[in-house]
Tab-separated table of C-alpha atoms and ligand atoms in Angstrom:
chain	number	residue	atom	x	y	z
W	24	MET	CA	-57.781	-23.661	108.732
W	25	LYS	CA	-58.957	-27.170	109.514
W	26	ILE	CA	-57.060	-30.336	110.312
W	27	HIS	CA	-57.887	-34.007	109.950
W	28	GLU	CA	-59.068	-36.139	112.837
W	29	TYR	CA	-55.733	-37.975	113.037
W	30	GLN	CA	-53.932	-34.665	113.400
W	31	ALA	CA	-56.349	-33.629	116.153
W	32	ARG	CA	-55.722	-36.994	117.844
W	33	ASP	CA	-51.981	-36.304	117.697
W	34	LEU	CA	-52.546	-32.915	119.350
W	35	PHE	CA	-54.750	-34.493	122.032
W	36	PHE	CA	-52.087	-37.121	122.712
W	37	LYS	CA	-49.368	-34.468	122.993
W	38	TYR	CA	-51.408	-32.665	125.672
W	39	GLY	CA	-52.258	-35.810	127.595
W	40	ILE	CA	-55.896	-36.289	126.587
W	41	PRO	CA	-56.544	-40.065	126.541
W	42	VAL	CA	-56.960	-41.170	122.943
W	43	PRO	CA	-56.732	-44.672	121.410
W	44	ASN	CA	-53.730	-45.495	119.208
W	45	HIS	CA	-54.030	-45.183	115.468
W	46	VAL	CA	-52.104	-45.853	112.276
W	47	LEU	CA	-52.476	-43.610	109.234
W	48	CYS	CA	-52.833	-45.457	105.909
W	49	HIS	CA	-53.049	-44.285	102.298
W	50	THR	CA	-53.398	-47.666	100.603
W	51	VAL	CA	-54.912	-51.089	101.209
W	52	LYS	CA	-51.362	-52.463	101.306
W	53	GLU	CA	-50.526	-50.189	104.227
W	54	VAL	CA	-53.656	-51.420	105.987
W	55	GLU	CA	-52.541	-55.033	105.492
W	56	GLN	CA	-49.136	-54.240	106.964
W	57	ALA	CA	-50.651	-52.372	109.906
W	58	MET	CA	-53.078	-55.204	110.652
W	59	ASP	CA	-50.249	-57.761	110.767
W	60	LYS	CA	-49.335	-56.242	114.133
W	61	ILE	CA	-52.889	-55.857	115.453
W	62	ASP	CA	-55.132	-58.653	116.749
W	63	HIS	CA	-58.042	-56.805	118.306
W	64	LEU	CA	-61.129	-54.822	117.265
W	65	VAL	CA	-60.276	-51.718	115.240
W	66	VAL	CA	-62.213	-48.907	113.666
W	67	VAL	CA	-61.419	-47.879	110.094
W	68	LYS	CA	-62.099	-44.174	109.601
W	69	ALA	CA	-62.076	-41.908	106.570
W	70	GLN	CA	-59.884	-38.836	107.003
W	71	VAL	CA	-61.543	-35.920	105.232
W	72	LEU	CA	-61.972	-32.297	106.240
W	73	VAL	CA	-65.766	-32.591	106.629
W	74	GLY	CA	-67.968	-34.008	109.383
W	75	GLY	CA	-70.674	-36.636	109.281
W	76	ARG	CA	-68.360	-39.423	108.173
W	77	GLY	CA	-70.155	-42.012	110.295
W	78	LYS	CA	-73.493	-41.382	108.601
W	79	ALA	CA	-71.824	-41.403	105.181
W	80	GLY	CA	-70.368	-44.875	105.770
W	81	GLY	CA	-66.852	-43.621	106.383
W	82	VAL	CA	-66.482	-45.216	109.849
W	83	LYS	CA	-66.462	-49.018	110.092
W	84	LEU	CA	-65.585	-51.467	112.853
W	85	ALA	CA	-63.402	-54.439	111.904
W	86	LYS	CA	-62.703	-57.566	113.981
W	87	ASN	CA	-59.673	-58.773	112.061
W	88	LYS	CA	-57.309	-58.158	109.173
W	89	ALA	CA	-59.754	-59.412	106.527
W	90	GLU	CA	-62.536	-57.141	107.747
W	91	ALA	CA	-60.197	-54.163	108.056
W	92	VAL	CA	-58.968	-54.682	104.502
W	93	GLN	CA	-62.533	-54.956	103.249
W	94	ALA	CA	-63.530	-51.750	105.099
W	95	ALA	CA	-60.459	-49.958	103.756
W	96	LYS	CA	-61.348	-50.986	100.196
W	97	GLN	CA	-64.826	-49.542	100.659
W	98	ILE	CA	-63.733	-46.308	102.312
W	99	LEU	CA	-60.621	-45.365	100.320
W	100	GLY	CA	-61.732	-43.408	97.250
W	101	MET	CA	-65.220	-42.893	98.659
W	102	ASP	CA	-66.812	-39.459	98.220
W	103	ILE	CA	-67.990	-37.733	101.394
W	104	LYS	CA	-69.736	-34.396	100.827
W	105	GLY	CA	-67.552	-33.661	97.811
W	106	CYS	CA	-64.286	-34.800	99.420
W	107	THR	CA	-62.537	-37.891	98.069
W	108	VAL	CA	-61.130	-40.108	100.812
W	109	GLU	CA	-57.391	-40.387	100.219
W	110	LYS	CA	-56.353	-41.545	103.671
W	111	ILE	CA	-57.801	-43.513	106.531
W	112	ILE	CA	-56.851	-44.385	110.058
W	113	ILE	CA	-56.944	-47.777	111.677
W	114	ALA	CA	-57.606	-46.976	115.327
W	115	ASP	CA	-57.941	-49.231	118.327
W	116	ALA	CA	-61.697	-49.476	118.766
W	117	ALA	CA	-63.162	-48.193	121.987
W	118	ASP	CA	-65.758	-50.187	123.854
W	119	ILE	CA	-68.480	-47.611	124.317
W	120	ALA	CA	-70.844	-47.430	127.306
W	121	LYS	CA	-71.951	-43.872	126.529
W	122	GLU	CA	-71.081	-41.019	124.155
W	123	TYR	CA	-70.696	-37.357	125.206
W	124	TYR	CA	-70.136	-34.082	123.401
W	125	VAL	CA	-67.413	-31.598	124.388
W	126	GLY	CA	-66.740	-28.397	122.482
W	127	LEU	CA	-64.956	-25.079	122.807
W	128	ILE	CA	-65.952	-22.170	120.594
W	129	ASN	CA	-65.309	-18.456	120.334
W	130	ASP	CA	-68.631	-17.061	121.490
W	131	ARG	CA	-69.055	-13.565	120.125
W	132	ASN	CA	-72.059	-12.669	122.279
W	133	SER	CA	-70.280	-13.310	125.553
W	134	LYS	CA	-66.917	-12.268	124.058
W	135	SER	CA	-65.381	-15.374	125.547
W	136	VAL	CA	-64.342	-18.887	124.812
W	137	THR	CA	-67.311	-21.044	125.713
W	138	LEU	CA	-67.178	-24.635	126.893
W	139	MET	CA	-70.153	-26.713	125.797
W	140	VAL	CA	-70.848	-30.213	127.047
W	141	SER	CA	-73.699	-32.635	126.576
W	142	ALA	CA	-74.619	-36.133	127.642
W	143	GLU	CA	-76.276	-36.488	124.241
W	144	GLY	CA	-73.022	-36.758	122.291
W	145	GLY	CA	-72.483	-38.612	119.040
W	146	VAL	CA	-73.631	-38.259	115.484
W	147	GLU	CA	-76.967	-36.573	116.386
W	148	ILE	CA	-75.540	-33.573	118.262
W	149	GLU	CA	-76.629	-31.055	115.578
W	150	GLU	CA	-80.187	-32.353	115.927
W	151	VAL	CA	-79.996	-32.040	119.737
W	152	ALA	CA	-78.758	-28.441	119.379
W	153	LYS	CA	-81.832	-27.655	117.275
W	154	THR	CA	-84.560	-29.536	119.119
W	155	ASN	CA	-83.272	-29.713	122.730
W	156	PRO	CA	-80.745	-26.917	123.187
W	157	GLU	CA	-81.229	-27.128	126.975
W	158	LEU	CA	-79.408	-30.470	126.893
W	159	ILE	CA	-76.226	-28.652	125.913
W	160	HIS	CA	-74.616	-27.033	128.950
W	161	LYS	CA	-72.536	-23.896	128.442
W	162	PHE	CA	-69.880	-22.143	130.459
W	163	HIS	CA	-68.259	-18.851	129.435
W	164	ILE	CA	-64.585	-18.948	130.372
W	165	ASN	CA	-63.091	-15.810	131.849
W	166	PRO	CA	-59.928	-15.211	129.813
W	167	GLN	CA	-58.119	-13.778	132.835
W	168	THR	CA	-58.529	-16.814	135.051
W	169	GLY	CA	-58.873	-19.509	132.428
W	170	LEU	CA	-60.883	-22.641	133.151
W	171	LEU	CA	-60.407	-23.190	136.898
W	172	ASP	CA	-60.468	-26.663	138.452
W	173	PHE	CA	-63.816	-26.231	140.199
W	174	GLN	CA	-65.406	-24.729	137.102
W	175	ALA	CA	-64.246	-27.629	134.951
W	176	ARG	CA	-65.509	-30.079	137.595
W	177	ASN	CA	-68.888	-28.326	137.799
W	178	MET	CA	-69.279	-28.793	134.077
W	179	ALA	CA	-68.110	-32.404	134.283
W	180	MET	CA	-70.675	-33.096	137.027
W	181	LYS	CA	-73.362	-32.285	134.455
W	182	LEU	CA	-72.249	-35.436	132.646
W	183	PHE	CA	-71.048	-37.730	135.451
W	184	LYS	CA	-72.503	-38.255	138.918
W	185	ASP	CA	-69.419	-40.204	139.969
W	186	VAL	CA	-66.783	-37.747	141.226
W	187	LYS	CA	-63.876	-39.854	139.982
W	188	LEU	CA	-65.280	-39.804	136.457
W	189	ALA	CA	-66.058	-36.092	136.714
W	190	ARG	CA	-62.419	-35.452	137.663
W	191	LYS	CA	-61.215	-37.328	134.579
W	192	ALA	CA	-63.587	-35.407	132.327
W	193	ALA	CA	-62.682	-32.063	133.950
W	194	ASP	CA	-59.027	-32.782	133.251
W	195	ILE	CA	-59.867	-33.356	129.575
W	196	PHE	CA	-61.802	-30.058	129.390
W	197	GLN	CA	-58.856	-28.151	130.837
W	198	LYS	CA	-56.394	-29.793	128.481
W	199	LEU	CA	-58.631	-29.047	125.516
W	200	TYR	CA	-58.771	-25.409	126.628
W	201	ARG	CA	-54.965	-25.299	126.776
W	202	ILE	CA	-54.768	-26.657	123.215
W	203	PHE	CA	-57.390	-24.113	122.140
W	204	LEU	CA	-55.314	-21.220	123.473
W	205	ASP	CA	-51.923	-22.529	122.365
W	206	THR	CA	-53.049	-23.099	118.772
W	207	ASP	CA	-55.173	-19.959	118.236
W	208	SER	CA	-58.108	-22.223	117.709
W	209	THR	CA	-61.631	-21.053	116.854
W	210	LEU	CA	-63.263	-24.432	117.444
W	211	ALA	CA	-62.187	-27.549	119.317
W	212	GLU	CA	-64.563	-30.479	119.571
W	213	ILE	CA	-64.429	-33.964	120.969
W	214	ASN	CA	-67.500	-35.737	119.678
W	215	PRO	CA	-67.826	-38.275	120.943
W	216	MET	CA	-65.892	-38.338	124.153
W	217	VAL	CA	-66.726	-41.807	125.422
W	218	LEU	CA	-67.050	-43.671	128.690
W	219	THR	CA	-65.914	-47.286	128.471
W	220	PRO	CA	-67.386	-50.147	130.565
W	221	ASP	CA	-64.222	-50.127	132.705
W	222	ASN	CA	-64.644	-46.425	133.467
W	223	GLU	CA	-62.063	-44.947	131.157
W	224	ILE	CA	-62.880	-41.687	129.407
W	225	LEU	CA	-61.472	-41.369	125.882
W	226	ALA	CA	-61.566	-38.923	122.995
W	227	ILE	CA	-62.449	-40.915	119.882
W	228	ASP	CA	-63.069	-38.096	117.420
W	229	GLY	CA	-61.519	-34.637	117.181
W	230	LYS	CA	-62.355	-31.566	115.188
W	231	MET	CA	-60.260	-28.410	115.270
W	232	ASN	CA	-60.482	-25.120	113.374
W	233	PHE	CA	-57.843	-22.412	113.622
W	234	ASP	CA	-57.775	-18.677	113.071
W	235	ASP	CA	-56.187	-18.107	109.644
W	236	ASN	CA	-55.041	-14.662	110.732
W	237	ALA	CA	-52.933	-16.195	113.487
W	238	LEU	CA	-51.234	-18.811	111.308
W	239	TYR	CA	-48.171	-16.596	110.944
W	240	ARG	CA	-47.291	-17.524	114.538
W	241	GLN	CA	-48.285	-21.194	114.242
W	242	PRO	CA	-45.461	-22.717	112.183
W	243	GLU	CA	-46.369	-26.247	113.295
W	244	LEU	CA	-49.882	-25.844	111.955
W	245	LEU	CA	-48.725	-24.214	108.728
W	246	ALA	CA	-46.461	-27.196	108.173
W	247	ILE	CA	-49.378	-29.635	108.207
W	248	ARG	CA	-51.863	-27.380	106.422
W	249	GLU	CA	-53.933	-28.922	103.641
W	250	VAL	CA	-56.059	-26.500	101.690
W	251	ASP	CA	-59.229	-27.279	99.779
W	252	GLU	CA	-60.186	-25.684	96.478
W	253	ASP	CA	-62.038	-22.714	97.974
W	254	GLU	CA	-59.290	-21.962	100.478
W	255	GLN	CA	-56.708	-22.155	97.694
W	256	LYS	CA	-58.634	-19.472	95.793
W	257	GLU	CA	-58.641	-17.257	98.873
W	258	ILE	CA	-54.895	-17.732	99.308
W	259	ASP	CA	-54.236	-17.008	95.604
W	260	ALA	CA	-56.382	-13.878	95.845
W	261	LYS	CA	-54.401	-12.654	98.839
W	262	GLU	CA	-51.158	-13.072	96.912
W	263	LYS	CA	-52.607	-10.863	94.167
W	264	GLY	CA	-53.574	-8.170	96.679
W	265	LEU	CA	-57.280	-9.059	96.706
W	266	SER	CA	-59.484	-10.094	99.625
W	267	TYR	CA	-61.780	-12.862	98.424
W	268	ILE	CA	-64.118	-15.022	100.474
W	269	LYS	CA	-66.343	-17.523	98.732
W	270	LEU	CA	-69.990	-17.641	99.824
W	271	ASP	CA	-72.950	-19.764	98.753
W	272	GLY	CA	-74.984	-17.405	96.556
W	273	ASN	CA	-75.065	-16.766	92.805
W	274	ILE	CA	-74.327	-13.023	92.467
W	275	GLY	CA	-70.610	-12.429	92.075
W	276	CYS	CA	-69.458	-9.148	93.613
W	277	MET	CA	-66.456	-7.055	92.701
W	278	VAL	CA	-66.044	-4.031	94.927
W	279	ASN	CA	-63.355	-1.638	96.074
W	280	GLY	CA	-63.078	-1.320	99.827
W	281	ALA	CA	-64.127	-3.777	102.508
W	282	GLY	CA	-66.913	-1.565	103.860
W	283	LEU	CA	-68.473	-1.090	100.446
W	284	ALA	CA	-68.094	-4.807	99.763
W	285	MET	CA	-70.059	-5.570	102.943
W	286	ALA	CA	-72.704	-2.984	102.022
W	287	THR	CA	-72.949	-4.510	98.543
W	288	MET	CA	-73.668	-7.948	99.981
W	289	ASP	CA	-76.290	-6.419	102.288
W	290	MET	CA	-77.896	-4.638	99.348
W	291	ILE	CA	-78.097	-7.868	97.330
W	292	LYS	CA	-79.687	-9.607	100.320
W	293	LEU	CA	-82.116	-6.733	100.791
W	294	TYR	CA	-83.515	-7.280	97.313
W	295	GLY	CA	-83.829	-11.026	97.835
W	296	GLY	CA	-80.599	-12.130	96.168
W	297	ASN	CA	-77.594	-14.036	97.482
W	298	PRO	CA	-73.974	-12.925	97.109
W	299	ALA	CA	-71.564	-15.540	95.742
W	300	ASN	CA	-68.583	-13.929	97.379
W	301	PHE	CA	-66.973	-11.071	99.200
W	302	LEU	CA	-64.335	-9.460	97.001
W	303	ASP	CA	-62.403	-6.324	97.809
W	304	ILE	CA	-60.036	-5.241	95.040
W	305	GLY	CA	-58.465	-2.685	97.349
W	306	GLY	CA	-57.598	0.934	96.821
W	307	SER	CA	-55.238	0.888	93.859
W	308	SER	CA	-56.174	1.668	90.265
W	309	ASN	CA	-54.227	-1.163	88.685
W	310	PRO	CA	-56.212	-2.720	85.788
W	311	GLN	CA	-54.402	-6.053	86.303
W	312	LYS	CA	-56.184	-6.375	89.645
W	313	VAL	CA	-59.523	-6.201	87.876
W	314	VAL	CA	-58.425	-8.943	85.494
W	315	ASP	CA	-57.321	-11.106	88.429
W	316	ALA	CA	-60.500	-10.333	90.335
W	317	MET	CA	-62.742	-11.244	87.394
W	318	ASN	CA	-60.836	-14.503	86.866
W	319	ILE	CA	-61.253	-15.525	90.485
W	320	LEU	CA	-64.875	-14.472	90.613
W	321	LEU	CA	-65.901	-16.269	87.436
W	322	SER	CA	-64.098	-19.478	88.386
W	323	ASP	CA	-66.992	-20.048	90.822
W	324	LYS	CA	-69.509	-22.211	88.944
W	325	ASN	CA	-72.417	-20.850	91.022
W	326	VAL	CA	-72.034	-17.310	89.724
W	327	GLU	CA	-74.974	-16.392	87.456
W	328	ALA	CA	-74.536	-12.613	87.365
W	329	VAL	CA	-71.818	-10.193	88.415
W	330	MET	CA	-72.287	-6.893	90.174
W	331	ILE	CA	-69.374	-4.510	89.928
W	332	ASN	CA	-69.618	-1.709	92.442
W	333	ILE	CA	-66.835	0.849	92.419
W	334	PHE	CA	-66.644	4.054	94.345
W	335	GLY	CA	-63.735	5.974	92.894
W	336	GLY	CA	-61.477	7.771	95.299
W	337	ILE	CA	-57.832	6.887	94.877
W	338	THR	CA	-59.138	4.142	92.612
W	339	ARG	CA	-60.080	5.900	89.368
W	340	CYS	CA	-63.201	4.613	87.671
W	341	ASP	CA	-61.726	4.910	84.175
W	342	ASP	CA	-58.837	2.652	85.218
W	343	VAL	CA	-61.285	0.121	86.576
W	344	ALA	CA	-63.241	0.330	83.320
W	345	ARG	CA	-60.080	-0.293	81.298
W	346	GLY	CA	-59.182	-3.234	83.507
W	347	LEU	CA	-62.637	-4.642	83.082
W	348	ILE	CA	-62.550	-4.344	79.305
W	349	THR	CA	-59.120	-6.014	79.195
W	350	ALA	CA	-60.355	-8.769	81.484
W	351	LEU	CA	-63.437	-9.483	79.400
W	352	GLU	CA	-61.362	-9.634	76.219
W	353	THR	CA	-59.350	-12.489	77.713
W	354	ILE	CA	-62.100	-14.249	79.653
W	355	LYS	CA	-65.013	-14.286	77.176
W	356	THR	CA	-67.849	-15.026	79.563
W	357	GLU	CA	-71.566	-15.500	78.954
W	358	ILE	CA	-72.351	-14.394	82.510
W	359	PRO	CA	-74.238	-11.069	82.582
W	360	ILE	CA	-72.464	-8.194	84.287
W	361	VAL	CA	-73.823	-4.945	85.641
W	362	VAL	CA	-71.518	-2.043	86.426
W	363	ARG	CA	-71.976	0.815	88.828
W	364	LEU	CA	-69.216	3.397	88.841
W	365	SER	CA	-69.309	6.459	91.018
W	366	GLY	CA	-66.738	8.972	92.220
W	367	THR	CA	-63.394	9.910	90.652
W	368	ASN	CA	-63.591	9.831	86.838
W	369	ALA	CA	-66.940	8.031	86.884
W	370	ALA	CA	-68.154	9.736	83.703
W	371	GLU	CA	-65.025	8.697	81.787
W	372	GLY	CA	-65.333	5.171	83.130
W	373	LEU	CA	-68.993	4.833	82.280
W	374	ALA	CA	-68.356	6.130	78.746
W	375	LEU	CA	-65.756	3.396	78.235
W	376	ILE	CA	-68.062	0.694	79.609
W	377	LYS	CA	-70.975	1.848	77.448
W	378	GLN	CA	-68.873	1.131	74.341
W	379	THR	CA	-68.732	-2.529	75.373
W	380	GLY	CA	-72.517	-2.744	75.625
W	381	LEU	CA	-72.513	-3.776	79.306
W	382	PRO	CA	-75.410	-2.371	81.347
W	383	THR	CA	-74.384	0.514	83.584
W	384	VAL	CA	-76.350	2.037	86.439
W	385	SER	CA	-75.657	4.941	88.730
W	386	THR	CA	-76.819	3.725	92.145
W	387	MET	CA	-75.960	0.740	94.240
W	388	SER	CA	-79.576	-0.341	94.726
W	389	GLU	CA	-80.217	-0.272	90.974
W	390	ALA	CA	-77.098	-2.355	90.468
W	391	ALA	CA	-78.212	-4.948	93.014
W	392	GLN	CA	-81.695	-5.212	91.521
W	393	LYS	CA	-80.355	-5.425	87.981
W	394	ALA	CA	-77.848	-8.132	88.939
W	395	ILE	CA	-80.567	-10.207	90.595
W	396	GLU	CA	-82.820	-9.778	87.561
W	397	LEU	CA	-80.012	-10.795	85.195
W	398	SER	CA	-79.212	-13.852	87.311
W	399	LYS	CA	-82.714	-15.164	86.789
W	400	ARG	CA	-82.628	-15.070	82.999
U	502	GDP	P1	-68.140	-38.536	112.498
U	502	GDP	O1	-69.390	-39.223	112.074
U	502	GDP	O2	-67.411	-37.935	111.332
U	502	GDP	O3	-68.360	-37.548	113.594
U	502	GDP	O4	-67.158	-39.688	113.045
U	502	GDP	P2	-66.937	-40.251	114.539
U	502	GDP	O5	-65.514	-40.545	114.701
U	502	GDP	O6	-67.539	-39.363	115.562
U	502	GDP	O7	-67.716	-41.647	114.521
U	502	GDP	C1	-69.099	-41.719	114.360
U	502	GDP	C2	-69.679	-42.758	115.286
U	502	GDP	O8	-69.074	-44.030	115.036
U	502	GDP	C3	-69.434	-42.474	116.757
U	502	GDP	O9	-70.388	-41.605	117.297
U	502	GDP	C4	-69.505	-43.871	117.342
U	502	GDP	O10	-70.851	-44.229	117.616
U	502	GDP	C5	-68.978	-44.752	116.233
U	502	GDP	N1	-67.572	-45.064	116.546
U	502	GDP	C6	-66.484	-44.348	116.212
U	502	GDP	N2	-65.364	-44.879	116.740
U	502	GDP	C7	-65.764	-45.962	117.433
U	502	GDP	C8	-65.070	-46.948	118.238
U	502	GDP	O11	-63.867	-46.910	118.445
U	502	GDP	N3	-65.826	-47.931	118.790
U	502	GDP	C9	-67.190	-48.018	118.620
U	502	GDP	N4	-67.838	-49.006	119.212
U	502	GDP	N5	-67.865	-47.111	117.881
U	502	GDP	C10	-67.173	-46.092	117.304
U	503	MN	MN1	-67.731	-37.235	115.492
């Protein structure tokens, strides 16, 4: 789960991280009202669940009400990487002497939360990570001790020679770590964290991701959750007893069992294809699940071929075949489908599928190759 910048700012504020004031607005009228009470430089910022807003023109400074209204008119309704801007914030603008990057991630290699800081913060941080990774300093936090004062200060000294400034930054790192733990976060970024000419350190952008599997114990996050189209599909799938994760490829996969679903994606990759999704229909033999699974899978516009890979155990292949036939009667798709059935009642299942004229194969590697071939037609 992701949250908007303004929600991250609210979290920062709650934990005592210095952050400029902001007002959330949905309409130009609300901007006008907000600006009646403000007579200093502000920054008008698009609130969308994607990054790179600055480069897309979604962040604009405004000296007065007229400029703020003009910026709001430009930004509201704007499209940023496929997201329509429906809300903006008017934030007190920071006077920036220098921009820094601060981030916390779950680092799988070190099996720890890792603090990353850089003096090269701002909109080019991805580029820095690629071309000058040594400019990003990392510290693996021991989960038993947490981020100790001296460790936070050591990291802060990589950004600030002045001890007073380093102390302020270290305090921000520790507070961000507290938020990270308290919210079951998987990513917490302040980019940029800025130094002002009068030596204040402020967070002026915030990005937070949270572990979906921990949301059950995060009622405050669930209450503010906004889901995008892909996430909604994943949630709908879960309600129907399916595990679905959308990916970027063009070969739709329908598989029973998580392990086989992973192996199926690997197999597609091995033959040079790209899976469009992970989809585990689980261990039951309920034909309705196949109908639901096909509907979800084919709602992805990128899918150009479907590979159905079933290993019958408790799931009986003839039931899957019946579900598939029912599904295709209602869906009527032009997308080519290849079916591999193996295990319990495979022969019965394959006989049923053959009647529909769909291509059937007996091994997983044949299925992957056939699906890739069909996707290219
Ligand atoms: P992002 O592009 O989505 O990461 O949006 P940010 O909030 O990080 O803003 C992008 C850039 O706009 C920052 O790196 C700053 O250079 C600039 N910016 C954002 N807020 C302010 C502000 O309050 N004052 C000034 N002077 N520049 C700002
Ligand atoms: Mn940013």
